[in-house]
Tab-separated table of C-alpha atoms in Angstrom:
chain	number	residue	atom	x	y	z
A	1	MET	CA	23.674	15.269	32.031
A	2	GLU	CA	26.257	15.355	29.179
A	3	ALA	CA	25.448	13.967	26.021
A	4	GLN	CA	27.996	12.740	24.028
A	5	ALA	CA	27.828	9.241	21.566
A	6	PRO	CA	29.352	6.898	22.625
A	7	SER	CA	33.344	7.217	20.956
A	8	HIS	CA	34.357	3.522	21.264
A	9	VAL	CA	35.914	2.889	17.267
A	10	GLN	CA	37.267	-0.683	16.493
A	11	SER	CA	40.487	-0.328	14.106
A	12	SER	CA	40.480	-0.393	10.337
A	13	TRP	CA	42.282	-4.032	11.263
A	14	ALA	CA	39.931	-5.566	13.516
A	15	TYR	CA	36.735	-4.771	10.985
A	16	LEU	CA	39.491	-6.446	8.020
A	17	THR	CA	39.959	-9.613	10.447
A	18	ILE	CA	35.926	-10.103	10.784
A	19	PHE	CA	35.751	-9.571	7.038
A	20	ALA	CA	38.419	-12.067	6.067
A	21	ALA	CA	37.095	-14.575	8.436
A	22	LEU	CA	33.453	-14.368	6.882
A	23	VAL	CA	35.360	-15.338	3.014
A	24	VAL	CA	37.326	-18.260	5.025
A	25	LEU	CA	33.866	-19.347	6.447
A	26	THR	CA	31.864	-18.966	3.119
A	27	GLY	CA	35.436	-21.630	1.788
A	28	THR	CA	34.632	-23.702	4.999
A	29	THR	CA	30.942	-24.075	4.168
A	30	VAL	CA	31.343	-24.223	-0.006
A	31	GLY	CA	33.732	-27.339	0.889
A	32	ALA	CA	31.163	-28.469	3.519
A	33	ALA	CA	28.664	-28.834	0.838
A	34	LEU	CA	31.063	-31.118	-1.669
A	35	ALA	CA	31.844	-33.345	2.000
A	36	PRO	CA	30.656	-36.445	2.229
A	37	LEU	CA	28.575	-35.400	4.931
A	38	GLY	CA	25.315	-37.498	4.783
A	39	HIS	CA	22.581	-35.775	6.792
A	40	TRP	CA	25.312	-33.710	8.503
A	41	HIS	CA	25.163	-31.512	5.525
A	42	ILE	CA	22.331	-28.717	6.481
A	43	PRO	CA	22.949	-28.553	10.803
A	44	VAL	CA	27.128	-28.302	9.366
A	45	ALA	CA	25.975	-25.644	6.727
A	46	LEU	CA	23.153	-23.419	9.560
A	47	LEU	CA	26.078	-24.211	12.024
A	48	ILE	CA	28.378	-22.072	9.867
A	49	ALA	CA	26.029	-19.414	8.685
A	50	ALA	CA	24.807	-19.037	12.427
A	51	GLY	CA	28.350	-18.206	13.391
A	52	LYS	CA	29.245	-15.940	10.281
A	53	ALA	CA	25.666	-14.256	11.679
A	54	ILE	CA	27.020	-13.897	14.593
A	55	LEU	CA	30.458	-12.000	13.982
A	56	ILE	CA	28.402	-9.644	11.630
A	57	TYR	CA	26.080	-8.803	14.966
A	58	LEU	CA	28.814	-8.719	17.715
A	59	PHE	CA	31.204	-6.203	15.228
A	60	PHE	CA	30.160	-4.973	11.772
A	61	MET	CA	26.070	-4.077	13.760
A	62	HIS	CA	28.250	-3.664	17.001
A	63	GLY	CA	26.593	-6.077	19.061
A	64	LEU	CA	28.690	-6.196	21.427
A	65	GLU	CA	28.502	-2.253	22.268
A	66	SER	CA	25.283	-2.498	22.154
A	67	GLY	CA	22.695	-2.192	25.139
A	68	ARG	CA	20.278	-4.616	26.930
A	69	LEU	CA	17.550	-3.213	25.439
A	70	VAL	CA	19.139	-4.619	22.196
A	71	TRP	CA	19.983	-7.772	22.827
A	72	LEU	CA	16.233	-8.485	24.623
A	73	ILE	CA	14.883	-7.323	20.773
A	74	VAL	CA	17.529	-10.406	18.952
A	75	MET	CA	16.653	-12.562	20.982
A	76	GLY	CA	12.886	-12.299	21.281
A	77	ALA	CA	12.631	-11.685	17.458
A	78	LEU	CA	14.847	-15.212	17.221
A	79	LEU	CA	12.986	-16.812	20.540
A	80	CYS	CA	9.565	-16.018	18.247
A	81	LEU	CA	11.565	-17.181	15.319
A	82	SER	CA	12.410	-20.458	17.123
A	83	ILE	CA	8.592	-21.300	18.149
A	84	LEU	CA	7.452	-20.460	14.461
A	85	LEU	CA	10.254	-23.119	13.019
A	86	SER	CA	9.847	-25.929	16.005
A	87	PHE	CA	7.035	-26.215	16.061
A	88	THR	CA	5.119	-25.827	12.822
A	89	LEU	CA	7.588	-28.735	12.127
A	90	ALA	CA	7.005	-30.751	14.860
A	91	ASP	CA	3.150	-30.512	13.573
A	92	TYR	CA	4.689	-31.819	10.123
A	93	ARG	CA	6.860	-34.510	10.690
A	94	SER	CA	4.813	-35.822	13.297
A	95	ARG	CA	1.519	-36.248	10.270
A	96	PRO	CA	1.330	-39.716	9.456
A	97	ASP	CA	-0.752	-38.582	6.187
A	98	ASP	CA	0.982	-36.295	3.981
A	99	SER	CA	-0.899	-35.811	0.915
A	100	HIS	CA	-1.536	-33.009	1.251
A	101	LEU	CA	2.154	-32.111	0.758
A	102	ARG	CA	2.460	-34.253	-2.710
A	103	GLY	CA	-0.528	-32.105	-3.863
A	104	LEU	CA	-2.526	-34.737	-3.983
A	105	ARG	CA	-6.184	-35.347	-1.869
A	106	SER	CA	-6.368	-37.273	0.248
A	107	ALA	CA	-9.947	-38.995	1.291
A	108	ALA	CA	-10.532	-37.583	4.324
A	109	CYS	CA	-9.994	-33.788	2.353
A	110	GLU	CA	-12.475	-35.531	-0.747
A	111	GLN	CA	-14.845	-36.189	2.124
A	112	CYS	CA	-15.455	-32.867	3.296
A	113	ARG	CA	-15.631	-31.747	-0.068
A	114	THR	CA	-18.303	-33.226	-0.875
A	115	THR	CA	-20.547	-32.996	2.342
A	116	SER	CA	-19.880	-29.083	1.454
A	117	GLY	CA	-20.862	-29.077	-1.526
B	1	MET	CA	1.985	30.266	14.740
B	2	LEU	CA	1.529	31.026	18.597
B	3	SER	CA	4.415	28.957	19.264
B	4	ALA	CA	6.262	30.168	16.199
B	5	ASN	CA	8.516	32.634	18.327
B	6	LEU	CA	8.354	30.676	21.341
B	7	VAL	CA	10.180	27.896	20.409
B	8	LYS	CA	12.651	27.385	17.324
B	9	PRO	CA	12.374	23.794	15.361
B	10	GLY	CA	15.758	21.684	16.491
B	11	VAL	CA	16.034	23.834	19.542
B	12	LEU	CA	14.457	22.662	23.220
B	13	PRO	CA	12.916	24.980	25.181
B	14	GLY	CA	15.766	24.829	27.855
B	15	ALA	CA	18.689	23.479	26.410
B	16	LEU	CA	21.386	24.440	27.168
B	17	PRO	CA	23.768	27.086	25.789
B	18	HIS	CA	26.415	24.007	24.746
B	19	GLU	CA	23.489	22.051	24.353
B	20	ALA	CA	22.157	24.034	21.414
B	21	PRO	CA	22.547	22.622	17.951
B	22	ALA	CA	23.902	24.404	14.830
B	23	THR	CA	21.361	25.124	12.002
B	24	GLN	CA	22.231	22.329	9.774
B	25	GLU	CA	22.327	19.795	13.468
B	26	PRO	CA	18.270	17.998	12.506
B	27	LEU	CA	17.399	17.908	16.935
B	28	ALA	CA	13.693	17.247	16.303
B	29	SER	CA	11.990	18.382	18.439
B	30	GLN	CA	10.999	15.574	20.758
B	31	PHE	CA	14.456	14.500	21.669
B	32	ALA	CA	16.158	16.299	24.272
B	33	ASP	CA	19.626	16.490	22.142
B	34	LEU	CA	21.072	14.839	19.173
B	35	TYR	CA	22.592	11.500	21.670
B	36	GLN	CA	18.944	9.908	22.593
B	37	GLN	CA	17.525	11.226	18.857
B	38	ARG	CA	19.917	8.557	17.694
B	39	GLU	CA	19.587	5.720	20.305
B	40	VAL	CA	16.045	6.215	19.239
B	41	ALA	CA	16.261	5.711	15.956
B	42	THR	CA	18.820	2.957	16.145
B	43	LEU	CA	16.167	1.019	18.611
B	44	GLY	CA	13.923	1.672	16.071
B	45	MET	CA	15.645	-0.044	13.176
B	46	TRP	CA	16.247	-3.106	14.937
B	47	VAL	CA	12.994	-3.633	16.064
B	48	PHE	CA	12.216	-3.657	12.364
B	49	LEU	CA	14.544	-5.882	12.106
B	50	ALA	CA	12.907	-8.265	14.573
B	51	THR	CA	9.779	-8.205	12.673
B	52	GLU	CA	12.384	-8.261	9.083
B	53	ILE	CA	13.622	-11.480	10.912
B	54	LEU	CA	10.069	-13.117	11.109
B	55	PHE	CA	9.703	-11.661	8.021
B	56	PHE	CA	11.960	-14.263	5.947
B	57	GLY	CA	11.167	-16.675	8.438
B	58	GLY	CA	7.911	-17.577	7.261
B	59	PRO	CA	9.031	-18.937	3.576
B	60	LEU	CA	11.711	-20.236	4.922
B	61	THR	CA	9.649	-22.571	7.632
B	62	ALA	CA	7.466	-23.112	4.530
B	63	TYR	CA	11.001	-23.930	2.638
B	64	ALA	CA	12.010	-26.127	5.502
B	65	ILE	CA	8.487	-28.067	5.492
B	66	TYR	CA	9.076	-28.918	1.704
B	67	GLY	CA	12.524	-29.358	1.960
B	68	GLY	CA	12.347	-32.056	4.762
B	69	ARG	CA	9.334	-33.827	2.239
B	70	PHE	CA	10.831	-34.030	-1.133
B	71	SER	CA	14.644	-34.055	-0.210
B	72	ASP	CA	15.489	-35.946	-3.255
B	73	ASP	CA	14.012	-33.802	-5.729
B	74	PHE	CA	15.014	-30.390	-3.387
B	75	VAL	CA	18.562	-31.322	-3.847
B	76	ALA	CA	18.239	-32.692	-7.601
B	77	ALA	CA	17.036	-28.774	-8.441
B	78	SER	CA	20.157	-27.155	-6.277
B	79	GLU	CA	22.652	-29.085	-8.045
B	80	ARG	CA	21.574	-26.316	-11.319
B	81	LEU	CA	22.169	-23.570	-9.221
B	82	SER	CA	25.872	-22.142	-10.080
B	83	VAL	CA	27.432	-22.780	-6.492
B	84	PRO	CA	30.789	-20.619	-7.950
B	85	LEU	CA	28.786	-17.589	-9.126
B	86	GLY	CA	26.721	-17.880	-5.600
B	87	ALA	CA	30.021	-17.944	-3.257
B	88	LEU	CA	31.342	-14.979	-5.480
B	89	ASN	CA	27.710	-13.550	-4.598
B	90	THR	CA	28.988	-14.338	-1.437
B	91	VAL	CA	32.037	-12.540	-0.870
B	92	VAL	CA	30.724	-9.880	-2.548
B	93	LEU	CA	27.809	-8.896	-0.015
B	94	LEU	CA	30.592	-9.414	2.805
B	95	GLY	CA	32.950	-6.673	0.906
B	96	SER	CA	29.645	-4.310	0.715
B	97	SER	CA	29.315	-5.128	4.621
B	98	LEU	CA	32.861	-3.973	5.593
B	99	THR	CA	32.547	-1.001	3.590
B	100	VAL	CA	29.264	0.125	5.478
B	101	ALA	CA	31.762	-1.114	8.944
B	102	LEU	CA	33.913	1.176	7.918
B	103	ALA	CA	31.840	3.855	6.556
B	104	VAL	CA	30.470	4.518	9.770
B	105	ARG	CA	33.838	3.719	11.438
B	106	ALA	CA	34.564	7.088	9.302
B	107	ALA	CA	31.988	8.966	10.208
B	108	ARG	CA	32.210	8.621	14.081
B	109	LEU	CA	36.094	9.491	13.723
B	110	GLY	CA	34.452	12.611	11.718
B	111	GLN	CA	35.912	11.308	8.058
B	112	PHE	CA	33.447	12.165	5.880
B	113	ARG	CA	35.920	12.219	2.166
B	114	SER	CA	36.019	8.540	3.366
B	115	VAL	CA	32.486	8.268	4.664
B	116	SER	CA	31.669	9.033	0.834
B	117	LEU	CA	33.683	6.675	-1.229
B	118	LEU	CA	33.318	3.670	1.065
B	119	VAL	CA	29.319	4.334	1.059
B	120	LEU	CA	30.478	4.968	-2.898
B	121	ALA	CA	31.986	1.974	-2.699
B	122	THR	CA	28.774	-0.641	-1.385
B	123	ILE	CA	26.566	0.972	-3.412
B	124	VAL	CA	28.943	-0.403	-6.395
B	125	LEU	CA	29.465	-3.252	-4.731
B	126	GLY	CA	25.516	-3.559	-4.160
B	127	VAL	CA	25.190	-2.503	-7.740
B	128	VAL	CA	27.270	-5.831	-8.539
B	129	PHE	CA	26.031	-8.060	-6.534
B	130	LEU	CA	22.507	-7.284	-8.174
B	131	GLY	CA	24.554	-8.057	-11.867
B	132	ILE	CA	25.271	-11.635	-11.043
B	133	LYS	CA	22.151	-12.457	-10.092
B	134	ALA	CA	21.046	-10.885	-12.690
B	135	LEU	CA	23.211	-13.492	-14.678
B	136	GLU	CA	22.293	-16.441	-13.245
B	137	TYR	CA	18.817	-15.179	-13.687
B	138	SER	CA	18.854	-15.327	-16.996
B	139	HIS	CA	20.803	-18.667	-17.327
B	140	ASP	CA	17.394	-19.674	-15.194
B	141	TYR	CA	15.930	-18.922	-18.398
B	142	ALA	CA	17.722	-20.190	-20.669
B	143	GLU	CA	18.156	-23.749	-19.144
B	144	GLY	CA	13.490	-24.108	-18.805
B	145	LEU	CA	13.817	-23.364	-15.024
B	146	ILE	CA	11.104	-20.554	-13.762
B	147	PRO	CA	8.295	-22.316	-12.253
B	148	GLY	CA	5.017	-21.330	-14.146
B	149	ILE	CA	6.367	-19.388	-16.516
B	150	ARG	CA	9.329	-21.632	-18.792
B	151	PHE	CA	9.647	-25.004	-16.639
B	152	THR	CA	11.500	-27.314	-19.117
B	153	ALA	CA	14.415	-28.759	-18.192
B	154	GLU	CA	15.594	-32.095	-18.158
B	155	TRP	CA	15.042	-34.436	-15.021
B	156	ARG	CA	17.169	-37.283	-14.478
B	157	PRO	CA	14.991	-40.930	-13.914
B	158	GLY	CA	13.065	-40.398	-10.618
B	159	VAL	CA	13.332	-36.594	-10.075
B	160	GLU	CA	10.104	-35.490	-9.920
B	161	ALA	CA	9.684	-32.393	-11.631
B	162	ARG	CA	6.869	-30.427	-10.151
B	163	HIS	CA	8.688	-31.076	-6.994
B	164	ALA	CA	12.008	-29.556	-8.481
B	165	GLU	CA	9.937	-26.714	-9.912
B	166	LEU	CA	8.632	-26.106	-6.383
B	167	PHE	CA	12.022	-25.564	-4.874
B	168	PHE	CA	13.279	-23.020	-7.564
B	169	PHE	CA	9.725	-21.561	-6.757
B	170	PHE	CA	11.298	-20.610	-3.375
B	171	TYR	CA	14.298	-19.600	-4.883
B	172	PHE	CA	13.478	-16.983	-6.761
B	173	PHE	CA	10.433	-15.907	-3.858
B	174	LEU	CA	13.621	-16.123	-1.453
B	175	THR	CA	16.493	-14.218	-3.490
B	176	LEU	CA	14.092	-12.106	-5.043
B	177	LEU	CA	12.607	-10.631	-2.105
B	178	HIS	CA	16.463	-10.316	-0.807
B	179	ALA	CA	17.081	-8.259	-3.835
B	180	VAL	CA	14.338	-5.784	-3.564
B	181	HIS	CA	15.525	-5.572	-0.230
B	182	MET	CA	19.088	-4.698	-1.862
B	183	LEU	CA	17.693	-1.752	-3.571
B	184	VAL	CA	16.382	-0.328	-0.964
B	185	GLY	CA	18.957	-0.304	0.617
B	186	LEU	CA	20.460	1.450	-2.683
B	187	ALA	CA	18.701	3.656	-2.037
B	188	ALA	CA	19.144	5.172	0.969
B	189	TRP	CA	23.089	4.985	0.683
B	190	ALA	CA	22.981	7.081	-2.556
B	191	VAL	CA	20.255	9.636	-0.484
B	192	LEU	CA	22.520	8.988	2.265
B	193	LEU	CA	25.663	9.988	0.133
B	194	LEU	CA	24.324	12.964	-1.560
B	195	ARG	CA	24.173	14.606	2.788
B	196	THR	CA	27.761	13.604	3.051
B	197	LEU	CA	28.592	15.354	0.256
B	198	ARG	CA	26.418	17.828	1.070
B	199	GLY	CA	28.211	18.121	4.816
B	200	ARG	CA	25.107	16.785	6.413
B	201	PHE	CA	26.463	14.699	8.843
B	202	SER	CA	29.242	15.667	11.123
B	203	VAL	CA	31.404	13.502	14.560
B	204	ARG	CA	27.944	14.525	16.640
B	205	TRP	CA	25.391	13.712	14.179
B	206	ASN	CA	25.792	11.058	11.897
B	207	ALA	CA	22.390	8.462	12.814
B	208	PRO	CA	21.231	8.193	9.051
B	209	ILE	CA	24.933	6.303	8.641
B	210	GLU	CA	24.325	3.826	11.641
B	211	VAL	CA	21.233	2.864	10.659
B	212	ALA	CA	21.306	2.237	6.916
B	213	GLY	CA	24.585	0.492	8.089
B	214	LEU	CA	22.466	-2.210	10.196
B	215	TYR	CA	19.676	-3.271	7.425
B	216	TRP	CA	22.520	-2.945	4.989
B	217	HIS	CA	24.265	-5.894	7.520
B	218	PHE	CA	20.835	-7.909	8.442
B	219	VAL	CA	20.738	-8.119	4.403
B	220	ASP	CA	23.848	-9.668	4.514
B	221	VAL	CA	22.836	-11.981	6.972
B	222	VAL	CA	19.514	-13.036	5.211
B	223	TRP	CA	22.242	-13.881	2.478
B	224	VAL	CA	24.672	-15.379	4.305
B	225	PHE	CA	21.942	-18.394	5.620
B	226	LEU	CA	20.111	-18.287	2.175
B	227	PHE	CA	23.747	-19.205	-0.149
B	228	PRO	CA	24.157	-22.690	2.076
B	229	LEU	CA	20.378	-23.209	2.209
B	230	LEU	CA	19.591	-22.781	-1.542
B	231	TYR	CA	22.826	-23.748	-3.177
B	232	LEU	CA	24.595	-26.234	-1.316
B	233	LEU	CA	21.535	-28.519	-0.659
B	234	ARG	CA	23.594	-32.009	-1.380
B	235	HIS	CA	23.731	-35.196	0.065
């Protein structure tokens, strides 16, 4: 078995181009924050950030040349993150009473406090 | 004692002559060759980064919950942060990712003089990032934006100061967590710079530079998300 490290090496210009794209996207995200986007500010900002992250992953972190196992690990982590975010937010957004978020004791909490105490 | 004469450290018994590493090439005894050792090292870093995604994911989820509930107060608090300094720091950190990517490239090509210079540039850019962050923190202190310690800033009518304080708690928690990661990365680069100058790496063995590079890029990706989420909340 020939044991050689992968000899695939990108040109310096490729990396400089990716860096330029990342700087342009940083400018875009600042510009988008100043634009009247209303409720679309966070989705647009996250979309741009995701684009930057994908560029860094594919080129700087050599995601393009990495094996299936690395893809599996990255996708697995992102899947877990999406489960964490979506289930937690679905829970909080669907609660009629959010007094616990506002730091107030709800009537139900007051009751459980007195019964346990 | 018994095996000392049978197995030299770093050389697997039965290794083919052309695979037998030079004495300074640190092949650990459990690996067949340096290529396998490199694969395991990078895979280990990827697994660690997977746990890091969820480590940062926890506080970001809490931030999403409270930011969604108190969006007006969080926007008012976010507007107190300096967008020019935040954007400048983003570019500085992206620049350090560029120097890291070029350092890994130079290591693969065996250009170790370039590697030293690029790693040094990375350290300088990392220190500049932390310096700008310290400048921002001192502004925050002067303006009374330190939650729990000195939160005396004036807010326009309609903004609940307690909720703005909560925003600044998330701001400091997330940026300090990120800064700790930067410090760890800077320490790693300092060690790797010394090792590079001592000629410890070669075209065949430069995995530590690559692995540290993966970590550094990840810390950059975290900041890419933190910058808009913390600095650019607007209506």
